[in-house]
PDB file of C-alpha atoms in Angstrom:
ATOM      1  CA  MET A1149      62.120 109.312  79.690  1.00  0.00           C
ATOM      2  CA  GLY A1150      64.133 108.402  83.153  1.00  0.00           C
ATOM      3  CA  THR A1151      65.610 110.718  84.914  1.00  0.00           C
ATOM      4  CA  LEU A1152      69.480 110.081  83.312  1.00  0.00           C
ATOM      5  CA  THR A1153      67.735 110.292  79.611  1.00  0.00           C
ATOM      6  CA  ASP A1154      70.339 110.862  77.153  1.00  0.00           C
ATOM      7  CA  LYS A1155      74.007 110.784  79.833  1.00  0.00           C
ATOM      8  CA  VAL A1156      76.345 108.526  79.213  1.00  0.00           C
ATOM      9  CA  ALA A1157      77.934 106.789  81.861  1.00  0.00           C
ATOM     10  CA  VAL A1158      81.187 104.847  82.527  1.00  0.00           C
ATOM     11  CA  VAL A1159      81.035 101.895  85.562  1.00  0.00           C
ATOM     12  CA  THR A1160      83.981  99.297  85.791  1.00  0.00           C
ATOM     13  CA  GLY A1161      83.691  96.649  87.533  1.00  0.00           C
ATOM     14  CA  SER A1162      80.131  96.286  86.199  1.00  0.00           C
ATOM     15  CA  GLY A1163      79.534  92.914  84.966  1.00  0.00           C
ATOM     16  CA  ARG A1164      78.952  91.134  88.442  1.00  0.00           C
ATOM     17  CA  GLY A1165      77.501  91.778  91.458  1.00  0.00           C
ATOM     18  CA  ILE A1166      77.248  95.449  92.546  1.00  0.00           C
ATOM     19  CA  GLY A1167      78.344  96.697  89.324  1.00  0.00           C
ATOM     20  CA  ARG A1168      76.004  94.950  87.270  1.00  0.00           C
ATOM     21  CA  GLU A1169      73.822  96.492  89.104  1.00  0.00           C
ATOM     22  CA  ILE A1170      74.527  99.899  88.753  1.00  0.00           C
ATOM     23  CA  ALA A1171      74.767  99.558  85.295  1.00  0.00           C
ATOM     24  CA  ARG A1172      71.372  97.812  84.899  1.00  0.00           C
ATOM     25  CA  LYS A1173      69.920 100.728  86.820  1.00  0.00           C
ATOM     26  CA  LEU A1174      71.450 103.593  85.084  1.00  0.00           C
ATOM     27  CA  ALA A1175      70.312 102.434  81.760  1.00  0.00           C
ATOM     28  CA  ALA A1176      67.052 101.745  82.889  1.00  0.00           C
ATOM     29  CA  GLU A1177      66.806 105.489  83.724  1.00  0.00           C
ATOM     30  CA  GLY A1178      67.882 106.531  80.625  1.00  0.00           C
ATOM     31  CA  ALA A1179      71.229 106.371  80.623  1.00  0.00           C
ATOM     32  CA  ARG A1180      74.125 105.297  78.143  1.00  0.00           C
ATOM     33  CA  VAL A1181      76.391 102.806  79.960  1.00  0.00           C
ATOM     34  CA  VAL A1182      79.845 102.122  79.157  1.00  0.00           C
ATOM     35  CA  VAL A1183      80.306  98.459  80.884  1.00  0.00           C
ATOM     36  CA  ASN A1184      83.488  97.329  82.199  1.00  0.00           C
ATOM     37  CA  ASP A1185      84.823  93.708  83.766  1.00  0.00           C
ATOM     38  CA  LEU A1186      88.303  92.238  83.632  1.00  0.00           C
ATOM     39  CA  ASP A1187      86.500  89.581  81.871  1.00  0.00           C
ATOM     40  CA  ALA A1188      84.819  90.248  78.297  1.00  0.00           C
ATOM     41  CA  GLU A1189      82.263  87.532  78.899  1.00  0.00           C
ATOM     42  CA  PRO A1190      80.538  88.953  82.009  1.00  0.00           C
ATOM     43  CA  ALA A1191      80.626  92.287  80.472  1.00  0.00           C
ATOM     44  CA  ALA A1192      78.757  91.603  76.737  1.00  0.00           C
ATOM     45  CA  ASP A1193      76.388  89.910  79.087  1.00  0.00           C
ATOM     46  CA  THR A1194      75.788  92.542  81.115  1.00  0.00           C
ATOM     47  CA  VAL A1195      75.685  94.704  77.900  1.00  0.00           C
ATOM     48  CA  ASP A1196      73.162  91.771  76.195  1.00  0.00           C
ATOM     49  CA  THR A1197      70.889  92.218  79.112  1.00  0.00           C
ATOM     50  CA  ILE A1198      70.817  95.898  78.758  1.00  0.00           C
ATOM     51  CA  VAL A1199      69.870  96.040  75.175  1.00  0.00           C
ATOM     52  CA  ALA A1200      67.575  93.308  76.361  1.00  0.00           C
ATOM     53  CA  ALA A1201      65.471  95.605  77.888  1.00  0.00           C
ATOM     54  CA  GLY A1202      65.408  98.316  75.945  1.00  0.00           C
ATOM     55  CA  GLY A1203      68.807 100.088  76.765  1.00  0.00           C
ATOM     56  CA  ARG A1204      72.116 101.191  74.967  1.00  0.00           C
ATOM     57  CA  ALA A1205      75.402  99.988  76.093  1.00  0.00           C
ATOM     58  CA  VAL A1206      79.044  99.204  75.138  1.00  0.00           C
ATOM     59  CA  ALA A1207      81.279  97.006  76.835  1.00  0.00           C
ATOM     60  CA  CYS A1208      85.283  97.730  77.792  1.00  0.00           C
ATOM     61  CA  SER A1209      86.557  95.057  78.931  1.00  0.00           C
ATOM     62  CA  GLY A1210      89.876  94.508  80.585  1.00  0.00           C
ATOM     63  CA  SER A1211      92.111  95.434  84.152  1.00  0.00           C
ATOM     64  CA  VAL A1212      91.514  98.892  84.599  1.00  0.00           C
ATOM     65  CA  THR A1213      95.089  98.601  86.364  1.00  0.00           C
ATOM     66  CA  GLU A1214      96.550  98.301  82.947  1.00  0.00           C
ATOM     67  CA  SER A1215      98.348 101.143  81.132  1.00  0.00           C
ATOM     68  CA  GLY A1216      95.852 102.978  78.792  1.00  0.00           C
ATOM     69  CA  PHE A1217      92.834 101.709  80.026  1.00  0.00           C
ATOM     70  CA  ALA A1218      91.636 104.854  81.508  1.00  0.00           C
ATOM     71  CA  GLU A1219      91.855 107.081  78.250  1.00  0.00           C
ATOM     72  CA  ARG A1220      90.458 103.701  76.930  1.00  0.00           C
ATOM     73  CA  VAL A1221      87.396 103.895  78.603  1.00  0.00           C
ATOM     74  CA  THR A1222      86.676 107.166  78.872  1.00  0.00           C
ATOM     75  CA  GLY A1223      87.689 107.384  74.811  1.00  0.00           C
ATOM     76  CA  THR A1224      84.870 104.748  74.640  1.00  0.00           C
ATOM     77  CA  ALA A1225      82.294 106.338  76.179  1.00  0.00           C
ATOM     78  CA  ILE A1226      82.817 109.822  74.204  1.00  0.00           C
ATOM     79  CA  ASP A1227      83.924 108.001  70.678  1.00  0.00           C
ATOM     80  CA  THR A1228      80.305 105.689  70.798  1.00  0.00           C
ATOM     81  CA  PHE A1229      78.125 107.424  72.479  1.00  0.00           C
ATOM     82  CA  GLY A1230      78.897 111.482  72.038  1.00  0.00           C
ATOM     83  CA  GLY A1231      79.747 112.408  75.618  1.00  0.00           C
ATOM     84  CA  LEU A1232      80.811 111.536  79.379  1.00  0.00           C
ATOM     85  CA  ASP A1233      78.632 112.610  82.240  1.00  0.00           C
ATOM     86  CA  ILE A1234      79.033 109.804  84.854  1.00  0.00           C
ATOM     87  CA  ILE A1235      81.555 107.522  86.199  1.00  0.00           C
ATOM     88  CA  VAL A1236      81.293 105.318  88.751  1.00  0.00           C
ATOM     89  CA  ASN A1237      84.851 103.827  89.920  1.00  0.00           C
ATOM     90  CA  ASN A1238      83.548 100.194  91.443  1.00  0.00           C
ATOM     91  CA  ALA A1239      86.317  97.822  90.317  1.00  0.00           C
ATOM     92  CA  GLY A1240      87.892  96.129  92.694  1.00  0.00           C
ATOM     93  CA  TYR A1241      88.131  92.661  94.733  1.00  0.00           C
ATOM     94  CA  THR A1242      89.878  92.197  98.470  1.00  0.00           C
ATOM     95  CA  TRP A1243      92.899  90.252  99.079  1.00  0.00           C
ATOM     96  CA  ASP A1244      93.265  90.200 102.750  1.00  0.00           C
ATOM     97  CA  THR A1245      95.810  89.226 105.672  1.00  0.00           C
ATOM     98  CA  VAL A1246      96.610  90.876 108.724  1.00  0.00           C
ATOM     99  CA  ILE A1247      99.586  93.248 108.272  1.00  0.00           C
ATOM    100  CA  GLN A1248     101.990  90.844 109.345  1.00  0.00           C
ATOM    101  CA  LYS A1249     102.338  88.382 106.699  1.00  0.00           C
ATOM    102  CA  MET A1250     100.689  91.014 104.190  1.00  0.00           C
ATOM    103  CA  THR A1251     103.517  91.373 101.327  1.00  0.00           C
ATOM    104  CA  ASP A1252     104.740  94.291  99.116  1.00  0.00           C
ATOM    105  CA  GLU A1253     102.660  92.705  96.127  1.00  0.00           C
ATOM    106  CA  GLN A1254      98.924  92.609  98.716  1.00  0.00           C
ATOM    107  CA  TRP A1255      99.383  96.067  99.641  1.00  0.00           C
ATOM    108  CA  ASP A1256     100.751  97.927  96.224  1.00  0.00           C
ATOM    109  CA  THR A1257      98.233  95.828  94.116  1.00  0.00           C
ATOM    110  CA  ILE A1258      94.997  96.622  96.331  1.00  0.00           C
ATOM    111  CA  ILE A1259      96.383 100.390  96.612  1.00  0.00           C
ATOM    112  CA  ASP A1260      96.613 100.213  92.845  1.00  0.00           C
ATOM    113  CA  LEU A1261      93.051  98.386  92.437  1.00  0.00           C
ATOM    114  CA  HIS A1262      90.979 100.644  94.010  1.00  0.00           C
ATOM    115  CA  LEU A1263      92.705 104.187  94.511  1.00  0.00           C
ATOM    116  CA  GLY A1264      95.119 104.341  91.825  1.00  0.00           C
ATOM    117  CA  ALA A1265      93.014 103.565  88.762  1.00  0.00           C
ATOM    118  CA  PRO A1266      90.427 105.586  89.556  1.00  0.00           C
ATOM    119  CA  PHE A1267      92.629 108.384  90.011  1.00  0.00           C
ATOM    120  CA  ARG A1268      94.045 107.715  86.670  1.00  0.00           C
ATOM    121  CA  ILE A1269      90.495 107.786  85.049  1.00  0.00           C
ATOM    122  CA  LEU A1270      89.283 111.025  86.709  1.00  0.00           C
ATOM    123  CA  ARG A1271      92.547 112.394  85.345  1.00  0.00           C
ATOM    124  CA  ALA A1272      91.642 111.038  81.775  1.00  0.00           C
ATOM    125  CA  ALA A1273      88.499 112.655  81.947  1.00  0.00           C
ATOM    126  CA  GLN A1274      89.461 116.053  83.275  1.00  0.00           C
ATOM    127  CA  PRO A1275      89.957 117.969  80.052  1.00  0.00           C
ATOM    128  CA  TYR A1276      87.059 116.139  78.588  1.00  0.00           C
ATOM    129  CA  PHE A1277      84.666 118.271  81.269  1.00  0.00           C
ATOM    130  CA  ARG A1278      86.797 121.104  81.451  1.00  0.00           C
ATOM    131  CA  ALA A1279      86.314 121.756  77.585  1.00  0.00           C
ATOM    132  CA  ASN A1280      82.898 120.551  77.116  1.00  0.00           C
ATOM    133  CA  PRO A1281      81.236 122.658  79.469  1.00  0.00           C
ATOM    134  CA  VAL A1282      77.267 122.002  79.993  1.00  0.00           C
ATOM    135  CA  ASP A1283      74.001 123.269  81.732  1.00  0.00           C
ATOM    136  CA  TYR A1284      73.283 120.532  83.719  1.00  0.00           C
ATOM    137  CA  HIS A1285      75.531 119.147  86.330  1.00  0.00           C
ATOM    138  CA  ARG A1286      77.903 115.632  85.676  1.00  0.00           C
ATOM    139  CA  LYS A1287      78.499 112.746  88.187  1.00  0.00           C
ATOM    140  CA  VAL A1288      80.969 110.683  89.817  1.00  0.00           C
ATOM    141  CA  VAL A1289      80.686 108.124  92.389  1.00  0.00           C
ATOM    142  CA  ASN A1290      83.145 107.032  93.882  1.00  0.00           C
ATOM    143  CA  ILE A1291      82.939 103.312  95.857  1.00  0.00           C
ATOM    144  CA  SER A1292      84.526 102.957  99.210  1.00  0.00           C
ATOM    145  CA  SER A1293      83.632 101.056 102.188  1.00  0.00           C
ATOM    146  CA  THR A1294      83.186 100.982 105.548  1.00  0.00           C
ATOM    147  CA  SER A1295      86.701  99.553 105.825  1.00  0.00           C
ATOM    148  CA  GLY A1296      88.044 102.872 104.516  1.00  0.00           C
ATOM    149  CA  VAL A1297      85.784 104.838 106.836  1.00  0.00           C
ATOM    150  CA  TYR A1298      85.977 102.252 110.448  1.00  0.00           C
ATOM    151  CA  GLY A1299      88.931 100.253 109.399  1.00  0.00           C
ATOM    152  CA  ASN A1300      88.164  96.408 109.556  1.00  0.00           C
ATOM    153  CA  LEU A1301      90.679  93.357 110.811  1.00  0.00           C
ATOM    154  CA  GLY A1302      92.722  92.024 108.077  1.00  0.00           C
ATOM    155  CA  GLN A1303      92.279  94.969 105.609  1.00  0.00           C
ATOM    156  CA  VAL A1304      95.020  97.187 106.127  1.00  0.00           C
ATOM    157  CA  ASN A1305      95.445  97.387 102.308  1.00  0.00           C
ATOM    158  CA  TYR A1306      92.050  97.860 101.450  1.00  0.00           C
ATOM    159  CA  GLY A1307      90.993 100.277 104.554  1.00  0.00           C
ATOM    160  CA  ALA A1308      93.757 102.312 103.315  1.00  0.00           C
ATOM    161  CA  ALA A1309      92.657 102.261 100.206  1.00  0.00           C
ATOM    162  CA  LYS A1310      89.125 103.113 100.179  1.00  0.00           C
ATOM    163  CA  ALA A1311      90.104 105.923 103.262  1.00  0.00           C
ATOM    164  CA  GLY A1312      92.080 107.242 100.093  1.00  0.00           C
ATOM    165  CA  VAL A1313      88.839 107.093  97.850  1.00  0.00           C
ATOM    166  CA  ILE A1314      87.175 109.058 100.212  1.00  0.00           C
ATOM    167  CA  GLY A1315      89.798 112.356 100.268  1.00  0.00           C
ATOM    168  CA  LEU A1316      90.281 111.801  96.566  1.00  0.00           C
ATOM    169  CA  THR A1317      86.545 112.962  96.355  1.00  0.00           C
ATOM    170  CA  LYS A1318      86.459 115.459  98.649  1.00  0.00           C
ATOM    171  CA  THR A1319      89.611 116.779  97.028  1.00  0.00           C
ATOM    172  CA  LEU A1320      87.591 116.257  93.449  1.00  0.00           C
ATOM    173  CA  ALA A1321      84.791 117.884  94.422  1.00  0.00           C
ATOM    174  CA  LYS A1322      86.753 121.163  95.617  1.00  0.00           C
ATOM    175  CA  GLU A1323      88.396 121.187  92.136  1.00  0.00           C
ATOM    176  CA  TRP A1324      85.621 120.291  90.092  1.00  0.00           C
ATOM    177  CA  GLY A1325      83.080 122.159  91.591  1.00  0.00           C
ATOM    178  CA  ARG A1326      83.742 124.704  88.847  1.00  0.00           C
ATOM    179  CA  TYR A1327      82.942 122.469  85.956  1.00  0.00           C
ATOM    180  CA  ARG A1328      79.972 121.653  87.048  1.00  0.00           C
ATOM    181  CA  VAL A1329      80.276 117.981  88.444  1.00  0.00           C
ATOM    182  CA  ASN A1330      79.924 116.487  91.563  1.00  0.00           C
ATOM    183  CA  VAL A1331      81.875 114.226  93.389  1.00  0.00           C
ATOM    184  CA  ASN A1332      80.389 111.850  96.028  1.00  0.00           C
ATOM    185  CA  ALA A1333      81.729 107.988  97.173  1.00  0.00           C
ATOM    186  CA  VAL A1334      79.077 105.522  98.402  1.00  0.00           C
ATOM    187  CA  ALA A1335      80.547 103.422 101.166  1.00  0.00           C
ATOM    188  CA  PHE A1336      79.249  99.982 101.895  1.00  0.00           C
ATOM    189  CA  GLY A1337      79.077  97.550 104.797  1.00  0.00           C
ATOM    190  CA  PHE A1338      77.935  94.031 104.317  1.00  0.00           C
ATOM    191  CA  ILE A1339      76.503  93.591 100.543  1.00  0.00           C
ATOM    192  CA  LEU A1340      75.667  90.024  99.670  1.00  0.00           C
ATOM    193  CA  THR A1341      78.235  89.376  96.447  1.00  0.00           C
ATOM    194  CA  ARG A1342      80.373  86.321  95.566  1.00  0.00           C
ATOM    195  CA  MET A1343      83.207  87.511  97.544  1.00  0.00           C
ATOM    196  CA  THR A1344      80.908  87.934 100.831  1.00  0.00           C
ATOM    197  CA  GLU A1345      78.475  85.261 100.440  1.00  0.00           C
ATOM    198  CA  ALA A1346      78.494  82.421 102.402  1.00  0.00           C
ATOM    199  CA  VAL A1347      80.777  79.094 101.756  1.00  0.00           C
ATOM    200  CA  ALA A1348      80.969  75.674 102.854  1.00  0.00           C
ATOM    201  CA  SER A1349      84.945  75.900 102.455  1.00  0.00           C
ATOM    202  CA  ASP A1350      87.370  78.265 103.887  1.00  0.00           C
ATOM    203  CA  ASN A1351      89.365  77.642 101.087  1.00  0.00           C
ATOM    204  CA  SER A1352      86.962  79.198  98.142  1.00  0.00           C
ATOM    205  CA  THR A1353      89.025  80.790  95.857  1.00  0.00           C
ATOM    206  CA  LEU A1354      88.579  82.936  92.832  1.00  0.00           C
ATOM    207  CA  GLU A1355      91.708  83.301  90.107  1.00  0.00           C
ATOM    208  CA  ILE A1356      91.596  86.610  89.714  1.00  0.00           C
ATOM    209  CA  ASP A1357      94.752  88.669  87.263  1.00  0.00           C
ATOM    210  CA  GLY A1358      96.379  84.687  87.976  1.00  0.00           C
ATOM    211  CA  ARG A1359      95.584  85.493  91.388  1.00  0.00           C
ATOM    212  CA  HIS A1360      94.023  83.052  93.973  1.00  0.00           C
ATOM    213  CA  ILE A1361      92.269  85.296  96.205  1.00  0.00           C
ATOM    214  CA  LYS A1362      89.937  83.822  99.185  1.00  0.00           C
ATOM    215  CA  ILE A1363      86.181  84.472  98.217  1.00  0.00           C
ATOM    216  CA  GLY A1364      83.316  84.335 100.685  1.00  0.00           C
ATOM    217  CA  LEU A1365      82.768  83.775 104.616  1.00  0.00           C
ATOM    218  CA  ASN A1366      81.794  80.940 106.521  1.00  0.00           C
ATOM    219  CA  PRO A1367      78.232  80.601 107.481  1.00  0.00           C
ATOM    220  CA  ALA A1368      78.998  81.519 111.393  1.00  0.00           C
ATOM    221  CA  LYS A1369      80.444  84.702 110.583  1.00  0.00           C
ATOM    222  CA  ALA A1370      78.244  85.749 107.825  1.00  0.00           C
ATOM    223  CA  ALA A1371      75.176  85.155 110.027  1.00  0.00           C
ATOM    224  CA  SER A1372      77.062  87.164 113.168  1.00  0.00           C
ATOM    225  CA  ALA A1373      78.283  89.430 110.575  1.00  0.00           C
ATOM    226  CA  ALA A1374      74.567  90.226 109.492  1.00  0.00           C
ATOM    227  CA  SER A1375      73.196  90.141 113.293  1.00  0.00           C
ATOM    228  CA  ILE A1376      74.320  92.707 114.185  1.00  0.00           C
ATOM    229  CA  ILE A1377      72.733  95.197 111.539  1.00  0.00           C
ATOM    230  CA  PRO A1378      69.984  96.738 112.358  1.00  0.00           C
ATOM    231  CA  LEU A1379      67.656  95.431 109.609  1.00  0.00           C
ATOM    232  CA  GLY A1380      68.703  92.031 109.789  1.00  0.00           C
ATOM    233  CA  ARG A1381      69.998  91.581 106.834  1.00  0.00           C
ATOM    234  CA  ALA A1382      72.998  92.374 104.339  1.00  0.00           C
ATOM    235  CA  GLY A1383      72.523  94.283 101.509  1.00  0.00           C
ATOM    236  CA  THR A1384      71.763  93.250  98.175  1.00  0.00           C
ATOM    237  CA  PRO A1385      73.198  94.618  94.974  1.00  0.00           C
ATOM    238  CA  VAL A1386      69.995  96.395  94.055  1.00  0.00           C
ATOM    239  CA  GLU A1387      70.014  98.071  97.130  1.00  0.00           C
ATOM    240  CA  ALA A1388      73.485  98.928  97.056  1.00  0.00           C
ATOM    241  CA  ALA A1389      72.650 100.524  92.762  1.00  0.00           C
ATOM    242  CA  GLY A1390      70.252 102.952  94.132  1.00  0.00           C
ATOM    243  CA  ALA A1391      72.571 104.461  96.788  1.00  0.00           C
ATOM    244  CA  VAL A1392      74.766 105.351  93.648  1.00  0.00           C
ATOM    245  CA  TYR A1393      72.124 106.068  91.432  1.00  0.00           C
ATOM    246  CA  LEU A1394      70.550 108.680  93.600  1.00  0.00           C
ATOM    247  CA  LEU A1395      73.943 110.049  93.802  1.00  0.00           C
ATOM    248  CA  CYS A1396      73.776 110.331  89.878  1.00  0.00           C
ATOM    249  CA  THR A1397      70.364 111.992  90.148  1.00  0.00           C
ATOM    250  CA  PRO A1398      69.060 115.871  89.099  1.00  0.00           C
ATOM    251  CA  ASP A1399      67.752 115.706  92.532  1.00  0.00           C
ATOM    252  CA  ALA A1400      71.456 115.372  94.229  1.00  0.00           C
ATOM    253  CA  ASP A1401      72.906 118.410  92.099  1.00  0.00           C
ATOM    254  CA  TYR A1402      73.730 120.075  95.200  1.00  0.00           C
ATOM    255  CA  ILE A1403      74.815 117.062  97.747  1.00  0.00           C
ATOM    256  CA  ASN A1404      79.191 117.436  96.884  1.00  0.00           C
ATOM    257  CA  GLY A1405      82.287 116.234  98.698  1.00  0.00           C
ATOM    258  CA  GLN A1406      80.331 113.743 100.807  1.00  0.00           C
ATOM    259  CA  CYS A1407      80.741 110.084 101.601  1.00  0.00           C
ATOM    260  CA  LEU A1408      77.260 108.197 102.255  1.00  0.00           C
ATOM    261  CA  VAL A1409      77.583 104.914 104.350  1.00  0.00           C
ATOM    262  CA  VAL A1410      75.509 101.914 103.350  1.00  0.00           C
ATOM    263  CA  ASP A1411      75.171  99.443 106.137  1.00  0.00           C
ATOM    264  CA  GLY A1412      71.892  98.878 107.137  1.00  0.00           C
ATOM    265  CA  GLY A1413      72.760 101.314 109.875  1.00  0.00           C
ATOM    266  CA  ARG A1414      74.854  98.878 111.586  1.00  0.00           C
ATOM    267  CA  VAL A1415      77.333 101.620 112.540  1.00  0.00           C
TER     268      VAL A1415
END
C-alpha cells in the first residue's frame, strides 16, 4: 500500500522531464494517473513505463491551451478511474527575450500556457469537487518558478505567468478549503531538463506547437548557474518530483496556500 493508494491524479506535461517523474512517483505510491503531453508518443511512453512497473495510467494527449482540453482531461480521470483527487499543473515551456523585443504573440502564448491553462483546468474540476465531498484531503500542486518569485532576465512573460500562478494558488487555497482541497505551488530553480541542459550550440531549438523555441544553456552559463547553488549542482527531475509528491501526501494535509521554493538554496 502506497501513501496515495486509490487516489486519482492528473499530471499535465508528463510525457517528459519533471512531469514524467511526477507521474511515475505518484503512480509508484499507488495513484492512478492521467498522463498528458502535447504529443501522443511521449505520453504513451510514460503510461507504458508506469504500467510495466505495476501501476495504472492512461494517456490524454494534446495541448493544455486548446479549447475544451480542461474538460477533456478532468473528464478522462473521472470516466476512466472514477474520481479526481490530485491535479498537478506542470505543462509548459519558455519563450524568452528582453521586453523591447518581445512580441504580443510571445507574451500571450506564455501567459496562456502557464496561467490560463491551469485556471481553466481548475475551473473545470470545481463542480466535481463540490458535488463529491470526501473524508480526506484532495491536493492541487501548481508548478511555478523562481522566475516568478524573484524575476529573471529575459523572462518577463514567463516570470509574470509564474508569479500569477502563485496568486492563483493562494486565492484558490482560500476558496477551496471548505471542499478539503489543499492548493499549493512549487517554484523550481535550476532543474536539469531538455530546456536547461548544457548544449554546444546557441542555435539549439525545439519545435513546439509549430514554433521553434530555443532550448538549453551554453556550457559556461550552465556551469556558472550551478556554481552559485549552495548544493553545488542543478537539481534532477526525480528530486523535483519528490517535492511535488510531498505536497500530495496526507502528511501535507495542513499545508495550504503555500509556495515551496525548490532551488538547492540558491536564494
